[in-house]
Short mmCIF file of C-alpha atoms and ligand atoms in Angstrom, two decimals:
data_model
loop_
_atom_site.label_atom_id
_atom_site.label_comp_id
_atom_site.label_asym_id
_atom_site.label_seq_id
_atom_site.Cartn_x
_atom_site.Cartn_y
_atom_site.Cartn_z
CA UNK A 1 13.28 5.21 -11.67
CA UNK A 2 16.06 5.81 -9.26
CA UNK A 3 13.90 4.88 -6.17
CA UNK A 4 16.91 5.91 -3.81
CA UNK A 5 16.47 9.74 -4.52
CA UNK A 6 13.67 10.05 -2.06
CA UNK A 7 12.41 12.54 0.48
CA UNK A 8 10.10 12.16 3.06
CA UNK A 9 7.39 15.23 2.34
CA UNK A 10 4.85 15.03 5.00
CA UNK A 11 2.35 13.43 7.14
CA UNK A 12 -1.54 14.35 6.64
CA UNK A 13 -3.63 14.16 9.30
CA UNK A 14 -6.82 15.46 7.26
CA UNK A 15 -7.58 16.68 4.16
CA UNK A 16 -6.07 20.03 4.31
CA UNK A 17 -2.74 18.22 4.14
CA UNK A 18 -3.33 15.93 1.15
CA UNK A 19 -1.11 16.52 -1.85
CA UNK A 20 -2.74 17.21 -5.30
CA UNK A 21 0.16 18.86 -7.30
CA UNK A 22 -0.36 16.79 -10.36
CA UNK A 23 2.75 14.42 -9.93
CA UNK A 24 1.57 10.74 -10.07
CA UNK A 25 0.68 9.04 -6.72
CA UNK A 26 1.41 5.37 -6.08
CA UNK A 27 -1.01 4.95 -3.11
CA UNK A 28 0.06 1.94 -0.78
CA UNK A 29 -2.52 0.32 1.50
CA UNK A 30 -2.88 -2.88 3.87
CA UNK A 31 -3.50 -3.89 7.19
CA UNK A 32 -1.13 -3.66 10.10
CA UNK A 33 1.58 -6.00 10.28
CA UNK A 34 1.29 -7.06 6.64
CA UNK A 35 4.68 -5.64 5.79
CA UNK A 36 3.54 -2.54 4.05
CA UNK A 37 6.44 -0.46 5.39
CA UNK A 38 8.80 -3.46 4.59
CA UNK A 39 7.47 -3.58 0.84
CA UNK A 40 7.91 0.54 0.66
CA UNK A 41 11.47 0.23 2.12
CA UNK A 42 12.39 -2.77 -0.13
CA UNK A 43 11.34 -0.61 -3.34
CA UNK A 44 13.30 2.14 -1.77
CA UNK A 45 16.34 -0.15 -1.09
CA UNK A 46 16.30 1.56 2.15
CA UNK A 47 16.17 -0.22 5.62
CA UNK A 48 13.97 2.04 7.68
CA UNK A 49 12.65 4.92 5.44
CA UNK A 50 8.81 4.03 5.80
CA UNK A 51 8.01 3.51 9.38
CA UNK A 52 6.31 0.25 10.58
CA UNK A 53 2.90 0.70 11.94
CA UNK A 54 3.73 -1.84 14.86
CA UNK A 55 2.93 0.58 17.19
CA UNK A 56 -1.08 0.16 17.96
CA UNK A 57 -2.90 3.29 18.74
CA UNK A 58 -0.73 5.69 16.57
CA UNK A 59 -2.57 8.41 15.22
CA UNK A 60 -3.85 7.70 11.48
CA UNK A 61 -2.03 9.69 8.69
CA UNK A 62 -1.27 9.69 4.99
CA UNK A 63 2.59 9.86 4.64
CA UNK A 64 3.91 11.17 1.71
CA UNK A 65 7.44 10.39 0.04
CA UNK A 66 8.51 12.11 -3.06
CA UNK A 67 10.72 10.18 -5.59
CA UNK A 68 13.11 11.95 -7.91
CA UNK A 69 10.80 14.89 -8.06
CA UNK A 70 8.84 12.76 -10.36
CA UNK A 71 6.23 10.77 -8.22
CA UNK A 72 4.91 10.26 -4.83
CA UNK A 73 4.65 7.10 -2.88
CA UNK A 74 1.65 7.83 -0.76
CA UNK A 75 1.17 5.46 2.38
CA UNK A 76 -2.11 5.29 3.85
CA UNK A 77 -2.51 4.20 7.36
CA UNK A 78 -2.63 0.44 8.06
CA UNK A 79 -5.97 -1.07 9.31
CA UNK A 80 -7.34 -4.05 11.10
CA UNK A 81 -5.70 -3.49 14.33
CA UNK A 82 -7.68 -5.26 17.10
CA UNK A 83 -6.32 -3.16 19.88
CA UNK A 84 -7.17 0.15 18.23
CA UNK A 85 -9.87 2.23 20.28
CA UNK A 86 -13.29 2.88 18.59
CA UNK A 87 -12.49 6.57 18.21
CA UNK A 88 -9.38 5.81 16.39
CA UNK A 89 -11.09 3.48 14.02
CA UNK A 90 -13.68 6.13 13.31
CA UNK A 91 -10.93 8.63 12.74
CA UNK A 92 -9.43 6.01 10.39
CA UNK A 93 -12.36 5.57 8.46
CA UNK A 94 -13.24 9.22 8.20
CA UNK A 95 -9.76 9.97 6.79
CA UNK A 96 -9.96 7.11 4.14
CA UNK A 97 -13.38 8.09 3.28
CA UNK A 98 -11.94 11.66 2.47
CA UNK A 99 -8.86 10.17 0.63
CA UNK A 100 -11.25 8.00 -1.59
CA UNK A 101 -13.60 10.79 -2.21
CA UNK A 102 -11.09 12.36 -4.42
CA UNK A 103 -9.66 9.34 -6.41
CA UNK A 104 -8.10 11.46 -8.93
CA UNK A 105 -5.17 11.60 -6.66
CA UNK A 106 -4.58 7.98 -7.12
CA UNK A 107 -2.64 7.12 -10.08
CA UNK A 108 -1.88 3.45 -9.10
CA UNK A 109 -3.35 1.66 -6.19
CA UNK A 110 -1.08 -0.95 -4.34
CA UNK A 111 -2.64 -3.03 -1.78
CA UNK A 112 -0.72 -5.56 0.21
CA UNK A 113 -1.75 -8.55 1.84
CA UNK A 114 -0.68 -11.61 3.26
CA UNK A 115 0.26 -14.36 1.09
CA UNK A 116 -0.31 -17.02 3.80
CA UNK A 117 -4.06 -16.01 4.67
CA UNK A 118 -7.14 -15.40 2.87
CA UNK A 119 -7.56 -11.61 2.58
CA UNK A 120 -9.69 -10.47 5.59
CA UNK A 121 -13.09 -8.44 5.48
CA UNK A 122 -11.05 -5.38 6.05
CA UNK A 123 -8.88 -6.20 2.97
CA UNK A 124 -12.14 -6.90 0.90
CA UNK A 125 -13.48 -3.50 2.07
CA UNK A 126 -10.16 -1.75 1.28
CA UNK A 127 -9.92 -3.45 -2.16
CA UNK A 128 -13.54 -2.50 -3.06
CA UNK A 129 -12.41 1.21 -2.33
CA UNK A 130 -9.75 1.07 -4.77
CA UNK A 131 -11.86 -0.86 -7.29
CA UNK A 132 -14.60 1.84 -7.10
CA UNK A 133 -12.40 4.47 -8.02
CA UNK A 134 -11.78 2.79 -11.46
CA UNK A 135 -8.26 3.55 -11.39
CA UNK A 136 -5.62 1.02 -11.86
CA UNK A 137 -4.85 -1.29 -9.11
CA UNK A 138 -2.21 -3.78 -8.32
CA UNK A 139 -2.44 -6.64 -5.34
CA UNK A 140 0.78 -7.52 -3.60
CA UNK A 141 0.78 -10.77 -1.70
CA UNK A 142 3.72 -10.34 0.71
CA UNK A 143 5.68 -12.61 2.85
CA UNK A 144 5.92 -15.32 -0.10
CA UNK A 145 9.10 -16.76 1.86
CA UNK A 146 7.04 -17.75 4.42
CA UNK A 147 5.10 -20.15 2.17
CA UNK A 148 5.95 -23.85 1.29
CA UNK A 149 6.63 -24.38 -2.39
CA UNK A 150 3.40 -26.39 -2.75
CA UNK A 151 1.33 -23.52 -1.38
CA UNK A 152 2.42 -20.78 -3.80
CA UNK A 153 0.02 -21.75 -6.90
CA UNK A 154 -3.05 -21.21 -4.55
CA UNK A 155 -2.12 -17.80 -3.57
CA UNK A 156 -3.05 -15.87 -6.62
CA UNK A 157 -6.55 -17.33 -7.08
CA UNK A 158 -7.66 -17.32 -3.40
CA UNK A 159 -6.59 -13.46 -3.62
CA UNK A 160 -8.44 -12.84 -6.91
CA UNK A 161 -11.64 -14.61 -5.57
CA UNK A 162 -11.85 -13.22 -2.21
CA UNK A 163 -11.08 -9.67 -3.41
CA UNK A 164 -13.12 -9.81 -6.46
CA UNK A 165 -10.43 -8.79 -9.06
CA UNK A 166 -10.93 -8.43 -12.79
CA UNK A 167 -8.76 -9.25 -15.61
CA UNK A 168 -7.25 -5.72 -15.69
CA UNK A 169 -5.89 -6.09 -11.86
CA UNK A 170 -2.56 -7.77 -11.31
CA UNK A 171 -1.55 -9.89 -8.49
CA UNK A 172 2.32 -9.71 -7.86
CA UNK A 173 3.70 -12.59 -5.52
CA UNK A 174 6.37 -10.71 -3.02
CA UNK A 175 8.64 -11.09 -0.52
CA UNK A 176 10.09 -7.68 1.25
CA UNK A 177 12.26 -10.13 3.19
CA UNK A 178 14.04 -11.42 0.08
CA UNK A 179 13.11 -9.12 -2.67
CA UNK A 180 11.30 -11.74 -4.72
CA UNK A 181 9.51 -9.62 -7.54
CA UNK A 182 10.70 -6.39 -6.49
CA UNK A 183 11.69 -5.85 -10.17
CA UNK A 184 8.14 -6.93 -11.34
CA UNK A 185 6.72 -4.29 -8.94
CA UNK A 186 8.97 -1.36 -10.12
CA UNK A 187 8.09 -2.29 -13.72
CA UNK A 188 4.38 -1.99 -12.96
CA UNK A 189 4.59 1.45 -11.13
CA UNK A 190 6.87 2.55 -13.81
CA UNK A 191 4.24 1.93 -16.43
CA UNK A 192 2.01 4.80 -14.74
CA UNK A 193 4.99 7.31 -14.29
CA UNK A 194 6.32 9.52 -17.43
P1 GDP B 1 3.40 -2.79 8.33
O1 GDP B 1 2.64 -2.79 9.92
O2 GDP B 1 2.54 -3.18 7.39
O3 GDP B 1 4.16 -1.70 8.12
O4 GDP B 1 4.38 -4.10 8.42
P2 GDP B 1 5.94 -3.99 8.80
O5 GDP B 1 6.77 -3.67 7.34
O6 GDP B 1 6.47 -3.48 10.08
O7 GDP B 1 6.27 -5.71 9.05
C1 GDP B 1 5.75 -6.15 10.09
C2 GDP B 1 6.57 -7.58 10.36
O8 GDP B 1 6.62 -8.52 9.26
C3 GDP B 1 7.74 -7.26 10.43
O9 GDP B 1 8.57 -7.97 11.56
C4 GDP B 1 8.78 -7.50 9.31
O10 GDP B 1 9.97 -7.77 9.34
C5 GDP B 1 7.89 -8.76 8.78
N1 GDP B 1 8.06 -8.91 7.40
C6 GDP B 1 7.57 -7.90 6.51
N2 GDP B 1 7.60 -8.44 5.20
C7 GDP B 1 7.93 -9.65 5.21
C8 GDP B 1 8.42 -10.59 4.32
O11 GDP B 1 8.16 -10.36 2.93
N3 GDP B 1 8.68 -11.86 4.77
C9 GDP B 1 8.87 -12.13 6.01
N4 GDP B 1 9.17 -13.41 6.32
N5 GDP B 1 8.63 -11.23 7.22
C10 GDP B 1 8.09 -9.99 6.64
#
């Protein structure tokens, strides 16, 4: 997979914009500031392709990036922003319910959590949505570079326990900063792309 052959396709604000053209979709989710755009940019080897959700209050969208005309990276809007208005949170929730209502869109779910902290209640909800689809699912524990060596071994068990993962789900320790395990994540994605 040559992730450098990538095009931004569209930003969907409602289900009429959701893509269902038969190409595999690798669907990324994560709370705001967890480094979701950094992980996507690291996979694409681009500095600033996927945009950071660092601006609170930005309208929730599903963003589609097409790679080599073979697959999509589907970027779900970040969640868990304390400053976002009630209306905006409701909009996010509705959009996600509509998205997960048609789980056949998801070839592989990738949820990004912060390796430094126990996954949040919002993370638990998002993981449950992915698990309910019955589609393959990987959790990426990002910002590994910020951990002390002695803390690394504790990450996977805590993530598994908190998110209720089963034997089928992989946890990949990752750093978008240093590129740790970029290869492992690419290999995982490639398993699901012809
Ligand atoms: P998003 O809101 O989830 O898209 O998060 P961003 O990709 O904008 O990242 C949020 C902040 O975390 C930025 O300041 C990034 O530079 C930083 N960041 C993202 N990934 C990592 C990582 O693996 N290690 C470190 N040290 N910082 C990271």
